[in-house]
Amino acid sequence: MLANTPFRIIEVLGSCQVGTVWSAVDVQGRPLTVAVLTAGNDARWRDAFAAAANSPDQPRPGPPFLYADFTAAEPWVACPADDGPGAERIFLSLGQQYRPVAPGTGETPAANAAPTAVDGPPADGTADAIIAPGPWTTPPQQPVSPSPSHPGPAADRPTSGGPVSGPPVSSPPVSGQPFAYGSPVSGPPVSSPPISGQPFAHGGPRTPMPDMEDPFTSPVRRIQPVPPKPRRTGRWITIAVVIGVLVAGSGAFAWQWALGGDESPEGVLQPTAAAESASASASVPVPPPRAPGIEPPKAGEWPGAWPRFTPTDRIRTLTGLEGVGFTLKIPMSWQCVLDGRGAGFTRYRCGLAAGDDLQTGGELIVRDCPDGCPKDRQTTMRQAEEAWGLQWIGAGPTAAYAESSTLQIDGEQQYGLVVVAFWRGGSEGAIDRQVVLRMTAPVDGAGQLRRVANYVRDTTLF
């Protein structure tokens, strides 16, 4: 059982590669869903989990969660179990493939499990959202420190150590001091088993939770964001936001962007050893967007006036792109490099570079969309994409785009285009994959981005 929490666990609702989701009820009788990060021994996942939980971009109004403990050996977040996505939204926003279980078939906590209390007040934890700053938004609010909570009853200290990462497990972990929704708080990391105390709820004075009977008894390294470099890094636009966590966790990728560099037979630059190491990970955490698109998409259609590649254009054809599943055509002066690879996730950076800065181009992302890729999942995945705060425009039943010629990047006017679409990438004929194209260029270079977008649409038939 989760120790010293204001709720009781009922049964498991589903899982993903890095965590589980449980149903629960609090002392006020409110139904909850609880997300538990089983990969809590990875600092990058802990920070990405906290950032996703604290993201204000969510389908329901009000606080993102009711209770949370980001300092536990396996951090957890408790959300209201009302209509719409529950705690599983946190894993979905991290690009995970959430697998629900049928109602009534999930495992339940052991009947004789009891919370374990420890003496002394809880140690301050950390829940800093690790979102790299972007030039188009205001900086995040400064974190504040919480008031000390009431000490819990005295008992022996738990002897279990920290968790190990692996496949999702069905039993919830021992947790540390939970706290209610508010601004993220900061403090020194805790390497020993977390200290627990009495939890408190959102709003109002914090008082010790009363003892209650369990009505559901059943027989069954801290990492820092990378600061912007003193050069024209604004041209990376959303690349700095979306890969900020990865850059901070594994070091900056030394990409071979020089146009005179070695090129593979397919026209794709080879990533460095650091990139290959990151690609070998089980999955890649992606932080929430700083400025997602405005929902719902306005009624519209794909722009028929956008230019296409012609036989006279000097273009490069990229075949066999790992994890993409389709051929890509780009201008001859562009290059593509593998920027991240995980389970059901592939990202390339493509464009025209000058030194270390990308002058024109951006990201090409392909993700799996499992379980039939229903409409609500498509909406959730689209909401997780950076779109500079622009209005989404519908471009068919499974696609939307947003564009602007007035983006201000490092004091310069830029054109930005982002396309999110879902297509049939497998042999079953069902929609099962997502493609994201997010790129910027000088205003007079908009035609290059539109040609690439048109080719991707013609190839994937979204």
XYZ file of C-alpha atoms in Angstrom:
462
model
C 0.000 0.000 0.000
C 1.054 3.635 -0.479
C 2.034 4.806 3.001
C 0.493 7.824 4.746
C -1.703 8.997 1.885
C -5.128 10.670 2.043
C -6.652 7.942 -0.126
C -7.057 4.181 -0.400
C -5.950 2.186 -3.430
C -8.633 0.016 -5.064
C -7.142 -1.691 -8.135
C -4.780 -1.177 -11.044
C -6.326 0.530 -14.101
C -3.465 0.235 -16.574
C 0.256 0.557 -17.121
C 2.953 1.755 -19.477
C 6.668 1.151 -19.814
C 7.602 3.486 -16.960
C 4.635 3.413 -14.589
C 1.186 2.274 -13.492
C -2.211 3.906 -12.928
C -4.485 2.933 -10.007
C -8.031 3.723 -8.935
C -8.495 5.089 -5.424
C -10.861 7.023 -3.136
C -9.906 9.736 -0.640
C -11.202 10.298 2.896
C -13.918 12.575 1.536
C -15.233 9.799 -0.679
C -14.013 11.342 -3.944
C -12.887 8.852 -6.612
C -9.308 9.321 -7.823
C -6.852 7.938 -10.340
C -3.230 7.687 -9.200
C -0.202 7.646 -11.540
C 2.914 5.960 -10.081
C 6.310 6.367 -11.793
C 8.063 3.011 -11.414
C 11.140 4.350 -13.250
C 11.815 6.677 -10.331
C 15.510 5.861 -10.129
C 16.118 7.821 -13.364
C 16.441 11.550 -12.632
C 15.355 12.476 -16.146
C 12.102 10.542 -15.801
C 11.461 11.995 -12.327
C 11.808 15.556 -13.602
C 9.793 14.906 -16.765
C 7.061 13.259 -14.640
C 6.892 16.294 -12.318
C 6.841 18.715 -15.255
C 3.999 16.818 -16.947
C 1.965 16.690 -13.722
C 2.363 20.441 -13.118
C 1.521 21.384 -16.700
C -1.538 23.680 -16.841
C -2.343 22.431 -20.346
C -5.022 19.863 -19.616
C -8.538 19.057 -20.880
C -10.301 19.840 -17.559
C -10.444 23.121 -15.580
C -8.994 23.490 -12.101
C -5.808 22.129 -10.529
C -3.948 19.428 -12.498
C -4.027 17.129 -9.451
C -5.320 16.873 -5.873
C -2.365 15.176 -4.181
C 1.202 14.361 -5.222
C 4.564 13.228 -3.880
C 7.484 13.859 -6.235
C 10.118 12.996 -3.597
C 9.028 9.384 -3.116
C 11.227 6.542 -4.284
C 8.562 6.060 -6.949
C 6.797 9.440 -7.381
C 2.995 9.513 -7.636
C 0.200 11.945 -8.543
C -3.513 11.625 -7.629
C -6.059 13.230 -9.998
C -9.876 13.487 -9.868
C -11.580 10.521 -11.516
C -14.230 12.523 -13.362
C -15.069 12.637 -17.058
C -12.072 12.902 -19.351
C -8.485 11.716 -19.004
C -7.307 10.981 -15.473
C -3.817 10.377 -14.164
C -2.952 8.454 -17.326
C -2.721 11.825 -19.130
C 0.685 12.290 -17.484
C 2.113 9.193 -19.176
C 0.386 10.027 -22.472
C 1.943 13.506 -22.462
C 5.341 11.821 -22.016
C 4.783 9.847 -25.221
C 4.108 6.539 -23.459
C 1.847 3.757 -24.744
C -0.699 3.448 -21.961
C -2.335 -0.002 -21.773
C -5.612 -0.039 -19.779
C -6.977 -3.207 -18.188
C -10.613 -4.278 -18.290
C -12.714 -2.985 -15.341
C -12.771 -5.423 -12.438
C -9.825 -7.451 -13.744
C -6.995 -5.315 -12.361
C -4.930 -6.484 -9.411
C -5.786 -5.132 -5.961
C -3.579 -4.353 -2.961
C -2.963 -7.133 -0.458
C -5.640 -7.321 2.237
C -3.167 -7.235 5.117
C -1.084 -4.370 3.764
C -0.987 -1.415 6.126
C 0.525 2.055 5.888
C 3.892 2.535 7.562
C 4.569 5.763 9.441
C 7.905 7.203 10.499
C 8.916 9.704 13.139
C 9.886 13.273 12.492
C 8.677 15.832 9.967
C 9.134 15.224 6.249
C 12.174 16.487 4.374
C 11.614 19.062 1.678
C 11.550 17.505 -1.780
C 11.902 18.758 -5.288
C 9.295 19.160 -7.971
C 10.916 21.671 -10.293
C 9.436 21.621 -13.789
C 12.371 21.210 -16.180
C 11.140 23.006 -19.272
C 13.769 24.803 -21.289
C 12.945 28.516 -21.698
C 11.762 29.679 -25.095
C 11.808 33.153 -26.601
C 8.045 33.211 -27.182
C 6.838 32.791 -23.595
C 7.342 34.419 -20.246
C 9.634 32.635 -17.796
C 8.027 30.206 -15.348
C 7.034 31.433 -11.926
C 9.589 31.213 -9.174
C 9.175 28.134 -6.997
C 8.104 28.605 -3.384
C 8.842 26.542 -0.325
C 5.975 24.819 1.534
C 5.112 25.350 5.175
C 6.213 22.571 7.511
C 3.587 19.897 7.949
C 2.543 18.160 11.137
C 4.793 15.316 12.222
C 3.407 11.822 11.852
C 3.204 9.160 14.542
C 6.466 7.536 15.635
C 7.394 4.189 14.164
C 10.393 2.318 12.871
C 12.053 3.544 9.707
C 11.319 1.403 6.602
C 14.226 -0.776 5.589
C 13.444 -0.989 1.885
C 15.745 0.868 -0.471
C 15.052 2.854 -3.630
C 13.225 1.303 -6.581
C 14.784 -0.226 -9.642
C 13.615 0.626 -13.125
C 11.957 -2.061 -15.181
C 8.614 -3.173 -16.556
C 5.508 -1.781 -14.811
C 4.592 -3.522 -11.581
C 1.159 -4.078 -10.136
C 1.806 -3.172 -6.504
C 2.246 0.519 -5.549
C 5.493 1.626 -3.897
C 6.202 3.079 -0.487
C 5.980 6.859 -0.834
C 7.251 9.926 0.908
C 5.449 13.048 2.039
C 2.631 13.970 -0.383
C 1.597 17.541 -0.948
C -1.364 19.239 -2.550
C -1.421 21.074 -5.839
C 0.446 24.368 -5.929
C 3.625 25.879 -7.270
C 6.528 23.425 -7.519
C 8.814 23.449 -4.532
C 12.538 22.865 -4.401
C 15.092 21.479 -2.005
C 17.974 19.042 -1.777
C 17.515 15.578 -3.303
C 17.018 12.672 -0.911
C 19.103 9.561 -1.571
C 17.831 7.403 1.317
C 14.250 6.080 1.599
C 11.884 9.068 1.780
C 10.578 10.269 5.122
C 6.814 10.210 5.435
C 4.515 12.439 7.431
C 0.895 13.368 7.362
C -0.388 14.515 3.935
C -2.476 17.577 3.374
C -5.100 18.404 0.782
C -5.417 21.267 -1.635
C -6.656 24.414 0.088
C -7.464 25.086 3.751
C -5.420 24.305 6.846
C -3.437 21.088 6.876
C -4.530 18.774 9.667
C -3.583 15.174 10.467
C -5.673 12.621 8.586
C -7.947 10.526 10.839
C -7.636 6.764 11.062
C -10.112 4.998 8.822
C -11.106 1.484 7.922
C -10.238 0.227 4.472
C -13.618 -0.445 2.779
C -11.905 -2.018 -0.205
C -10.233 -4.997 1.468
C -9.939 -7.818 -1.072
C -8.870 -11.456 -0.763
C -6.699 -11.208 -3.569
C 20.563 13.408 -10.287
C 18.881 16.192 -10.190
C 19.464 17.764 -13.585
C 19.293 21.387 -14.614
C 17.841 22.835 -17.840
C 20.450 23.865 -20.360
C 20.633 27.697 -20.481
C 20.361 29.301 -23.921
C 23.686 29.951 -25.596
C 24.624 33.545 -26.471
C 23.971 33.124 -30.151
C 20.961 32.925 -32.436
C 19.563 29.805 -30.849
C 16.057 31.231 -31.168
C 15.975 29.760 -34.643
C 15.642 26.369 -33.034
C 12.181 27.496 -31.860
C 10.436 24.490 -30.406
C 13.447 22.193 -30.773
C 14.947 23.796 -27.658
C 11.690 23.204 -25.759
C 10.908 19.686 -26.867
C 14.429 18.256 -26.430
C 15.410 20.381 -23.434
C 15.114 17.498 -20.990
C 17.103 15.137 -23.176
C 19.879 17.662 -23.720
C 20.119 18.298 -19.979
C 20.103 14.592 -19.113
C 22.585 13.199 -21.587
C 24.645 16.209 -22.663
C 24.407 18.290 -25.780
C 24.447 16.280 -28.968
C 27.448 17.071 -31.186
C 25.584 17.023 -34.481
C 27.468 17.029 -37.773
C 25.587 19.881 -39.384
C 28.352 21.166 -41.679
C 27.206 20.743 -45.251
C 30.614 19.499 -46.302
C 30.534 16.645 -43.764
C 30.348 12.926 -44.460
C 26.998 11.776 -45.724
C 25.454 8.318 -45.638
C 24.321 6.656 -48.885
C 20.733 7.670 -48.085
C 21.662 11.326 -47.524
C 21.347 11.194 -43.732
C 24.162 12.441 -41.526
C 25.365 9.901 -38.996
C 24.719 10.819 -35.330
C 27.569 10.924 -32.849
C 28.132 8.289 -30.161
C 26.133 10.413 -27.708
C 23.133 10.373 -30.027
C 23.409 6.626 -30.588
C 23.502 6.082 -26.826
C 20.354 8.161 -26.377
C 18.643 6.297 -29.204
C 19.291 2.982 -27.496
C 17.214 3.943 -24.449
C 13.866 2.264 -23.886
C 11.940 5.505 -24.377
C 12.501 9.236 -24.603
C 10.790 11.584 -22.112
C 9.310 14.674 -23.740
C 8.318 17.682 -21.599
C 4.910 19.345 -22.004
C 4.638 22.185 -24.536
C 5.179 25.772 -23.425
C 2.642 27.134 -25.945
C 0.342 24.404 -27.338
C -2.104 25.075 -30.145
C -5.561 26.514 -29.511
C -8.261 23.846 -29.343
C -10.495 22.729 -30.895
C -9.248 23.006 -34.484
C -11.168 25.443 -36.655
C -13.033 23.963 -39.596
C -10.871 24.069 -42.684
C -9.018 22.014 -45.265
C -5.492 21.410 -46.480
C -4.250 24.484 -48.408
C -4.410 23.615 -52.087
C -2.299 26.623 -53.076
C 0.819 25.445 -51.259
C 3.680 24.660 -53.684
C 4.956 21.152 -54.401
C 8.293 19.790 -55.547
C 8.622 19.719 -59.341
C 10.884 17.657 -61.622
C 13.125 20.694 -62.080
C 13.735 21.203 -58.349
C 17.066 20.076 -56.909
C 15.896 17.746 -54.161
C 17.355 15.023 -51.992
C 15.479 11.714 -51.536
C 15.960 10.005 -48.168
C 15.035 6.333 -48.058
C 15.150 3.863 -45.213
C 14.957 6.464 -42.444
C 15.076 4.416 -39.251
C 11.708 4.425 -37.467
C 9.967 6.705 -40.002
C 8.317 4.258 -42.381
C 8.152 6.451 -45.488
C 10.450 8.112 -48.026
C 11.222 11.782 -47.438
C 12.144 14.424 -50.012
C 13.912 17.612 -48.918
C 15.758 20.450 -50.692
C 19.249 19.476 -51.861
C 20.873 21.954 -49.445
C 19.190 20.324 -46.419
C 20.486 17.532 -44.213
C 18.688 15.229 -41.742
C 20.132 13.728 -38.561
C 18.620 11.229 -36.129
C 17.868 13.205 -32.966
C 16.170 10.637 -30.701
C 14.856 7.087 -30.794
C 12.811 5.129 -28.249
C 10.003 2.606 -28.049
C 7.426 3.772 -30.607
C 9.167 7.139 -31.035
C 11.577 8.558 -33.633
C 12.729 12.141 -34.134
C 14.895 13.677 -36.872
C 16.161 17.229 -37.267
C 16.139 18.332 -40.872
C 17.053 21.606 -42.488
C 19.626 24.081 -43.730
C 22.280 24.871 -41.140
C 24.806 27.666 -40.759
C 27.440 26.617 -38.270
C 25.652 25.189 -35.247
C 22.389 27.077 -35.868
C 19.508 25.743 -37.937
C 18.525 28.593 -40.278
C 15.629 26.793 -41.996
C 13.903 23.558 -40.975
C 13.110 21.789 -37.725
C 11.700 18.503 -36.467
C 10.190 15.416 -38.081
C 8.649 13.133 -35.431
C 6.929 9.768 -35.874
C 5.139 8.049 -32.975
C 3.041 4.938 -32.534
C -0.654 5.521 -31.824
C -1.811 2.188 -30.351
C -5.192 0.655 -29.489
C -6.839 1.742 -32.717
C -5.762 5.384 -32.306
C -9.217 6.658 -31.229
C -10.213 10.311 -31.577
C -9.681 11.131 -27.904
C -6.125 9.795 -28.087
C -5.454 11.801 -31.248
C -6.664 14.916 -29.421
C -4.466 14.187 -26.392
C -1.401 13.615 -28.562
C -2.040 16.810 -30.541
C -2.422 18.810 -27.308
C 1.034 17.589 -26.251
C 2.709 19.311 -29.224
C 4.345 22.725 -29.195
C 2.486 25.048 -31.601
C 3.564 28.571 -30.521
C 0.051 29.196 -29.167
C -1.443 29.314 -32.690
C -4.974 28.237 -33.631
C -5.172 24.682 -35.002
C -6.924 24.395 -38.383
C -8.544 21.120 -39.413
C -7.128 19.550 -42.582
C -9.209 16.399 -42.872
C -10.511 13.848 -40.355
C -7.054 12.970 -38.988
C -4.907 16.072 -39.520
C -4.497 19.649 -38.327
C -1.957 22.386 -38.952
C -1.025 25.849 -37.698
C 1.138 28.504 -39.343
C 2.190 32.099 -38.858
C 4.404 34.585 -40.694
C 4.723 36.882 -37.671
C 6.680 34.810 -35.166
C 9.298 36.956 -33.431
C 12.510 34.996 -32.871
C 15.495 36.873 -31.443
C 13.924 40.075 -32.684
C 13.510 38.749 -36.229
C 10.253 37.965 -38.004
C 9.976 34.264 -38.864
C 7.551 31.888 -40.554
C 6.504 28.849 -38.523
C 4.587 25.728 -39.582
C 3.477 22.757 -37.483
C 1.505 19.790 -38.842
C 0.091 16.940 -36.725
C -1.496 14.031 -38.586
C -2.369 10.370 -38.052
C -1.892 7.782 -40.775
C -1.827 4.092 -41.627
C 1.747 2.960 -41.151
C 1.231 -0.784 -40.694
C 0.018 -3.673 -42.799
C -3.410 -3.904 -41.126
C -4.841 -0.845 -42.870
C -5.748 0.867 -39.580
C -4.570 4.267 -38.358
C -1.723 3.472 -35.991
C 0.941 6.202 -36.308
C 1.355 9.935 -35.763
C 3.582 12.241 -37.792
C 4.596 15.715 -36.596
C 6.341 18.299 -38.774
C 7.413 21.440 -36.897
C 9.681 23.880 -38.748
C 10.630 27.554 -39.052
C 12.257 29.685 -41.735
C 12.757 33.291 -42.770
C 9.458 34.633 -44.081
C 10.627 34.384 -47.698
C 11.480 30.692 -47.119
C 7.919 29.595 -46.289
C 7.594 27.853 -49.651
C 10.381 25.385 -48.788
C 8.567 24.238 -45.633
C 5.246 23.974 -47.446
C 6.799 21.818 -50.180
C 8.147 19.393 -47.567
C 4.765 19.310 -45.791
C 2.966 18.621 -49.070
C 5.303 15.727 -49.850
C 4.815 14.169 -46.401
C 1.037 14.440 -46.838
C 1.117 12.916 -50.329
C 3.307 10.049 -49.067
C 1.409 9.159 -45.880
C -2.057 9.906 -47.322
C -3.394 11.554 -44.173
